[in-house]
Coordinates of C-alpha atoms in Angstrom, one line a residue:
X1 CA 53.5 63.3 -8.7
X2 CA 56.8 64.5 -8.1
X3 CA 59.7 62.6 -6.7
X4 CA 59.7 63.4 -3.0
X5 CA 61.8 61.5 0.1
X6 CA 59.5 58.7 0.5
X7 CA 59.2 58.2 -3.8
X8 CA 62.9 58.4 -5.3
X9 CA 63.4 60.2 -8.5
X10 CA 62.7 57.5 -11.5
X11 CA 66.2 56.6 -13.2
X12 CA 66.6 58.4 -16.4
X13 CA 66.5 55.6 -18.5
X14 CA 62.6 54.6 -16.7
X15 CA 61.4 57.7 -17.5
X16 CA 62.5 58.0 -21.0
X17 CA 61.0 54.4 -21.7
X18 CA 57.7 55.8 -19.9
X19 CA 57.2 59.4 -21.4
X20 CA 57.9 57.6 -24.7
X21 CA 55.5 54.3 -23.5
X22 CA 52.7 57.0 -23.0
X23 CA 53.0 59.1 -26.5
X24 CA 52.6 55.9 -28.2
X25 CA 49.6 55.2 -26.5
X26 CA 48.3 58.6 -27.6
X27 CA 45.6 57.1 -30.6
X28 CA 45.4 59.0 -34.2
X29 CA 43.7 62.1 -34.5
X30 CA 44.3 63.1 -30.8
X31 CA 46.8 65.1 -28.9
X32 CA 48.3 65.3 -25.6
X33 CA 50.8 68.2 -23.9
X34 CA 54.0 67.8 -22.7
X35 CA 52.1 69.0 -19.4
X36 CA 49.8 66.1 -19.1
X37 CA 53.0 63.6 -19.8
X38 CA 54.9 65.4 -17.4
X39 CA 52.3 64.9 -14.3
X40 CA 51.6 61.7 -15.4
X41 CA 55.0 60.1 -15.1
X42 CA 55.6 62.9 -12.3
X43 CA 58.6 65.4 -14.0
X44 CA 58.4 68.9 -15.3
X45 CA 57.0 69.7 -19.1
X46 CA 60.8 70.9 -19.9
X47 CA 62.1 67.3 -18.8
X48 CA 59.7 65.2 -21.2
X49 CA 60.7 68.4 -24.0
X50 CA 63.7 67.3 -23.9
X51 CA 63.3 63.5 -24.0
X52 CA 60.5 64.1 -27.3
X53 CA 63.9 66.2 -28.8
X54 CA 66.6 63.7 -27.8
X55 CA 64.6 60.5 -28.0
X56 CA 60.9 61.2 -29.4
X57 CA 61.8 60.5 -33.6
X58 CA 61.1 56.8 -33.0
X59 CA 57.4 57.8 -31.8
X60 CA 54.3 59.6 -33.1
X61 CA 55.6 63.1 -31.8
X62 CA 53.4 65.2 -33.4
X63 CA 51.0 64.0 -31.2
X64 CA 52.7 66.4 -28.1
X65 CA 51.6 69.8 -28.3
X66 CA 52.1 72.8 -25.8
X67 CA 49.3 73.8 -24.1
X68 CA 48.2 75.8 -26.4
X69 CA 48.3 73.4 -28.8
X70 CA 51.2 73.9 -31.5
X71 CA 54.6 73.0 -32.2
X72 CA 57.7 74.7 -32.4
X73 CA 58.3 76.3 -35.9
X74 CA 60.5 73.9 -37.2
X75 CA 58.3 71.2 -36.5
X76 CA 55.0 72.8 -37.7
X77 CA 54.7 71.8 -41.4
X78 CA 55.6 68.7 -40.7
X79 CA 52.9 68.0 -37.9
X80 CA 50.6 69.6 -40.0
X81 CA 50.7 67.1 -42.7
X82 CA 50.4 64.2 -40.2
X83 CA 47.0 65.6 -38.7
X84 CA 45.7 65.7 -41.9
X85 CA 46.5 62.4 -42.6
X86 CA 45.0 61.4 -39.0
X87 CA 41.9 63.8 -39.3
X88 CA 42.8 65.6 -36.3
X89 CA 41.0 68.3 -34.9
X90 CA 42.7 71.8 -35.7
X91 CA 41.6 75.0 -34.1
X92 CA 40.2 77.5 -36.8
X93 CA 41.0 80.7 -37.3
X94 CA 44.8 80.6 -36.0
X95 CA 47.8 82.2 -37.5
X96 CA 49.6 79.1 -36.6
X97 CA 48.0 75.7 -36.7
X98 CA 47.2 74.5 -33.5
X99 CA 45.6 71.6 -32.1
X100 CA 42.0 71.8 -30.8
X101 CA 42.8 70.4 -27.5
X102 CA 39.2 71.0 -26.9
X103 CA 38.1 68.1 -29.5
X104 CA 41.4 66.4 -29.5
X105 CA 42.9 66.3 -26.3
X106 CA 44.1 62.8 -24.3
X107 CA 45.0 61.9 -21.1
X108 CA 46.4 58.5 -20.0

């Protein structure tokens, strides 16, 4: 939900600590977006983005996909080698590996 009069925005620090509580939650072989996160701790996709860039190393990352379910470039290979190990679900027949959000999708 987002931050309205009656519900103050949560302090920066709160809602790092709870995008980055949720993605550790997220159990192996599954996948959640940044989406879900986002409405779940009630922010925008781009905000938890950019606390997974700043502050997401210290968690299971590759575990937040975009909706479609991939990763930016840079992070693809090494994603890739971390659903393998996990046995998650990867839609077939994709130029870029993706996520079958379908099989392998979370929500908290």
């Amino acid at each position: 939900m987002p931050p309205t009069e009656d519900t103050p925005e949560m302090a920066a620090e709160d809602l790092v600590e709870a995008v980055l509580s949720l993605v550790e939650r997220v159990p192996a072989g599954r996948a959640t977006t940044f989406g879900t996160l986002a409405a779940a701790v009630g922010t925008g996709p781009r905000q938890v983005g950019r606390i997974m860039s700043l502050h997401g190393a210290a968690v299971t990352w590759w575990r937040v996909v975009r909706a479609d379910g991939t990763l930016p470039a840079y992070l693809r290979d090494r994603a890739v080698a971390a659903y393998a190990a996990e046995g998650t679900p990867l839609r077939p027949g994709t130029a870029r590996p993706a996520v079958d959000l379908r099989a392998a999708g979370w929500e908290p």
